[in-house]
Amino acid sequence: PSLQELEKDIYFSIECNPVPSSNDYDKLADLTPEELEVLKNEAVLSSQNKMQSAIQDLFNRLLKTLLHAANKLRDDDEGMQIFRDTLVDNINKAVEAAEILNITDDDQLREFSGKVKELFDGVSASDLRRDPQLRKETADKASELAKRITELF
């Protein structure tokens, strides 16, 4: 992969936060109401940003697995592409993560994870290998769902 592709997929950030001690709260009494309001707003904004980032990560997991499935389930010039059983397993894991980790109860995440779950519900990798029509329909629907997720962001 190119450097630009890697930069999109691999990143990190460092946030340094001191370990609070009981003496820290004594210092709050010395702050003005305006300074307390600024601290409160910063804490709320930081929390909201972390929650949004967590939800975005869940969408990215769904999107990545959908795009991979759509690509692998399409026949190429030589016929059916090789794909592993983990293709369906990884999609199910991404859906499960979206369901469990949707701590903000995001409606769109719930909707899309439900649609992905419905698309692959009861479908195995063996089914997809044996049935060219099912494979094509699943690839088309996975592509459409991936496109719709991409349009959100």
Tab-separated table of C-alpha atoms in Angstrom:
chain	number	residue	atom	x	y	z
A	1	PRO	CA	0.000	0.000	0.000
A	2	SER	CA	1.015	3.574	-0.566
A	3	LEU	CA	1.948	5.946	2.243
A	4	GLN	CA	-1.367	7.787	1.801
A	5	GLU	CA	-3.344	4.549	2.172
A	6	LEU	CA	-1.407	3.634	5.286
A	7	GLU	CA	-1.924	7.079	6.798
A	8	LYS	CA	-5.701	6.648	6.402
A	9	ASP	CA	-5.729	3.233	8.083
A	10	ILE	CA	-3.001	3.582	10.686
A	11	TYR	CA	-2.891	6.479	13.067
A	12	PHE	CA	-2.473	7.211	16.706
A	13	SER	CA	-2.725	10.089	19.079
A	14	ILE	CA	-1.375	10.688	22.511
A	15	GLU	CA	-3.373	12.356	25.212
A	16	CYS	CA	-1.615	13.057	28.463
A	17	ASN	CA	-3.865	13.260	31.482
A	18	PRO	CA	-2.531	13.474	34.992
A	19	VAL	CA	-3.691	11.010	37.574
A	20	PRO	CA	-6.025	13.002	39.806
A	21	SER	CA	-5.366	13.210	43.490
A	22	SER	CA	-7.615	14.389	46.292
A	23	ASN	CA	-5.643	17.650	46.492
A	24	ASP	CA	-6.638	18.555	42.916
A	25	TYR	CA	-10.214	19.197	43.918
A	26	ASP	CA	-9.137	21.713	46.550
A	27	LYS	CA	-7.741	23.855	43.732
A	28	LEU	CA	-11.174	24.114	42.097
A	29	ALA	CA	-12.360	26.296	44.959
A	30	ASP	CA	-9.847	28.948	43.840
A	31	LEU	CA	-11.284	29.155	40.320
A	32	THR	CA	-13.757	31.769	39.202
A	33	PRO	CA	-17.189	30.656	37.930
A	34	GLU	CA	-16.048	31.528	34.392
A	35	GLU	CA	-12.951	29.342	34.708
A	36	LEU	CA	-15.065	26.482	36.058
A	37	GLU	CA	-17.446	26.871	33.099
A	38	VAL	CA	-14.510	26.706	30.658
A	39	LEU	CA	-13.244	23.508	32.320
A	40	LYS	CA	-16.722	22.006	32.230
A	41	ASN	CA	-17.168	22.845	28.530
A	42	GLU	CA	-13.753	21.394	27.682
A	43	ALA	CA	-14.590	18.169	29.519
A	44	VAL	CA	-17.946	17.877	27.737
A	45	LEU	CA	-16.386	18.555	24.320
A	46	SER	CA	-13.608	16.036	24.953
A	47	SER	CA	-16.136	13.394	25.968
A	48	GLN	CA	-18.316	14.062	22.919
A	49	ASN	CA	-15.304	13.831	20.596
A	50	LYS	CA	-14.280	10.496	22.088
A	51	MET	CA	-17.801	9.104	21.729
A	52	GLN	CA	-18.047	10.276	18.107
A	53	SER	CA	-14.653	8.763	17.361
A	54	ALA	CA	-15.760	5.425	18.844
A	55	ILE	CA	-18.925	5.392	16.704
A	56	GLN	CA	-16.917	6.360	13.612
A	57	ASP	CA	-14.576	3.440	14.290
A	58	LEU	CA	-17.539	1.033	14.378
A	59	PHE	CA	-18.794	2.390	11.037
A	60	ASN	CA	-15.287	1.972	9.626
A	61	ARG	CA	-15.187	-1.667	10.753
A	62	LEU	CA	-18.507	-2.345	9.030
A	63	LEU	CA	-17.398	-0.503	5.914
A	64	LYS	CA	-14.058	-2.272	5.683
A	65	THR	CA	-15.597	-5.736	5.961
A	66	LEU	CA	-18.377	-4.882	3.500
A	67	LEU	CA	-15.944	-3.557	0.900
A	68	HIS	CA	-13.755	-6.624	1.289
A	69	ALA	CA	-16.754	-8.946	0.912
A	70	ALA	CA	-18.106	-7.058	-2.097
A	71	ASN	CA	-14.695	-7.286	-3.764
A	72	LYS	CA	-14.066	-10.961	-2.996
A	73	LEU	CA	-17.569	-12.118	-3.907
A	74	ARG	CA	-17.372	-10.648	-7.406
A	75	ASP	CA	-16.233	-12.960	-10.144
A	76	ASP	CA	-13.174	-11.734	-11.976
A	77	ASP	CA	-11.923	-12.572	-15.478
A	78	GLU	CA	-10.864	-16.018	-14.316
A	79	GLY	CA	-14.133	-16.856	-12.559
A	80	MET	CA	-14.875	-17.048	-8.878
A	81	GLN	CA	-12.300	-15.425	-6.620
A	82	ILE	CA	-10.922	-17.369	-3.699
A	83	PHE	CA	-12.222	-16.275	-0.316
A	84	ARG	CA	-11.944	-17.814	3.097
A	85	ASP	CA	-14.608	-18.749	5.628
A	86	THR	CA	-13.375	-15.814	7.705
A	87	LEU	CA	-14.980	-13.442	5.200
A	88	VAL	CA	-18.417	-14.105	6.712
A	89	ASP	CA	-16.982	-14.503	10.232
A	90	ASN	CA	-15.353	-11.067	10.056
A	91	ILE	CA	-18.596	-9.466	8.937
A	92	ASN	CA	-20.464	-11.119	11.801
A	93	LYS	CA	-17.799	-9.893	14.247
A	94	ALA	CA	-18.068	-6.321	12.922
A	95	VAL	CA	-21.862	-6.441	13.306
A	96	GLU	CA	-21.572	-7.845	16.811
A	97	ALA	CA	-19.090	-5.118	17.773
A	98	ALA	CA	-21.429	-2.451	16.370
A	99	GLU	CA	-24.335	-3.843	18.367
A	100	ILE	CA	-22.449	-4.196	21.631
A	101	LEU	CA	-20.280	-1.069	21.472
A	102	ASN	CA	-22.955	1.362	20.251
A	103	ILE	CA	-22.896	3.091	23.638
A	104	THR	CA	-24.545	6.238	22.313
A	105	ASP	CA	-27.362	4.201	20.746
A	106	ASP	CA	-26.629	5.813	17.379
A	107	ASP	CA	-29.666	5.273	15.124
A	108	GLN	CA	-27.695	5.109	11.886
A	109	LEU	CA	-25.181	2.627	13.277
A	110	ARG	CA	-28.024	0.455	14.576
A	111	GLU	CA	-29.758	0.663	11.182
A	112	PHE	CA	-26.693	-0.231	9.133
A	113	SER	CA	-25.476	-2.995	11.413
A	114	GLY	CA	-29.000	-4.455	11.258
A	115	LYS	CA	-28.972	-4.369	7.461
A	116	VAL	CA	-25.549	-6.004	7.294
A	117	LYS	CA	-26.663	-8.648	9.781
A	118	GLU	CA	-29.799	-9.298	7.719
A	119	LEU	CA	-27.769	-9.597	4.518
A	120	PHE	CA	-25.451	-12.261	5.936
A	121	ASP	CA	-27.913	-13.928	8.312
A	122	GLY	CA	-27.911	-17.669	7.689
A	123	VAL	CA	-25.394	-17.334	4.846
A	124	SER	CA	-22.161	-19.284	5.071
A	125	ALA	CA	-19.022	-19.032	3.004
A	126	SER	CA	-19.870	-22.482	1.611
A	127	ASP	CA	-23.279	-21.223	0.476
A	128	LEU	CA	-21.615	-18.313	-1.295
A	129	ARG	CA	-19.119	-20.606	-3.014
A	130	ARG	CA	-21.820	-23.042	-4.215
A	131	ASP	CA	-24.418	-20.509	-5.391
A	132	PRO	CA	-23.234	-17.990	-8.010
A	133	GLN	CA	-26.544	-16.084	-7.903
A	134	LEU	CA	-26.426	-15.729	-4.104
A	135	ARG	CA	-22.788	-14.651	-4.356
A	136	LYS	CA	-23.613	-11.963	-6.946
A	137	GLU	CA	-26.668	-10.677	-5.058
A	138	THR	CA	-24.724	-10.551	-1.798
A	139	ALA	CA	-21.826	-8.711	-3.461
A	140	ASP	CA	-24.224	-6.177	-5.004
A	141	LYS	CA	-26.051	-5.572	-1.722
A	142	ALA	CA	-22.765	-5.319	0.210
A	143	SER	CA	-21.532	-2.738	-2.307
A	144	GLU	CA	-24.742	-0.745	-1.969
A	145	LEU	CA	-24.571	-0.758	1.835
A	146	ALA	CA	-20.900	0.258	1.724
A	147	LYS	CA	-21.763	3.097	-0.643
A	148	ARG	CA	-24.504	4.326	1.688
A	149	ILE	CA	-22.175	4.234	4.701
A	150	THR	CA	-19.546	6.153	2.738
A	151	GLU	CA	-22.131	8.797	1.835
A	152	LEU	CA	-22.782	9.389	5.530
A	153	PHE	CA	-19.206	10.485	6.026
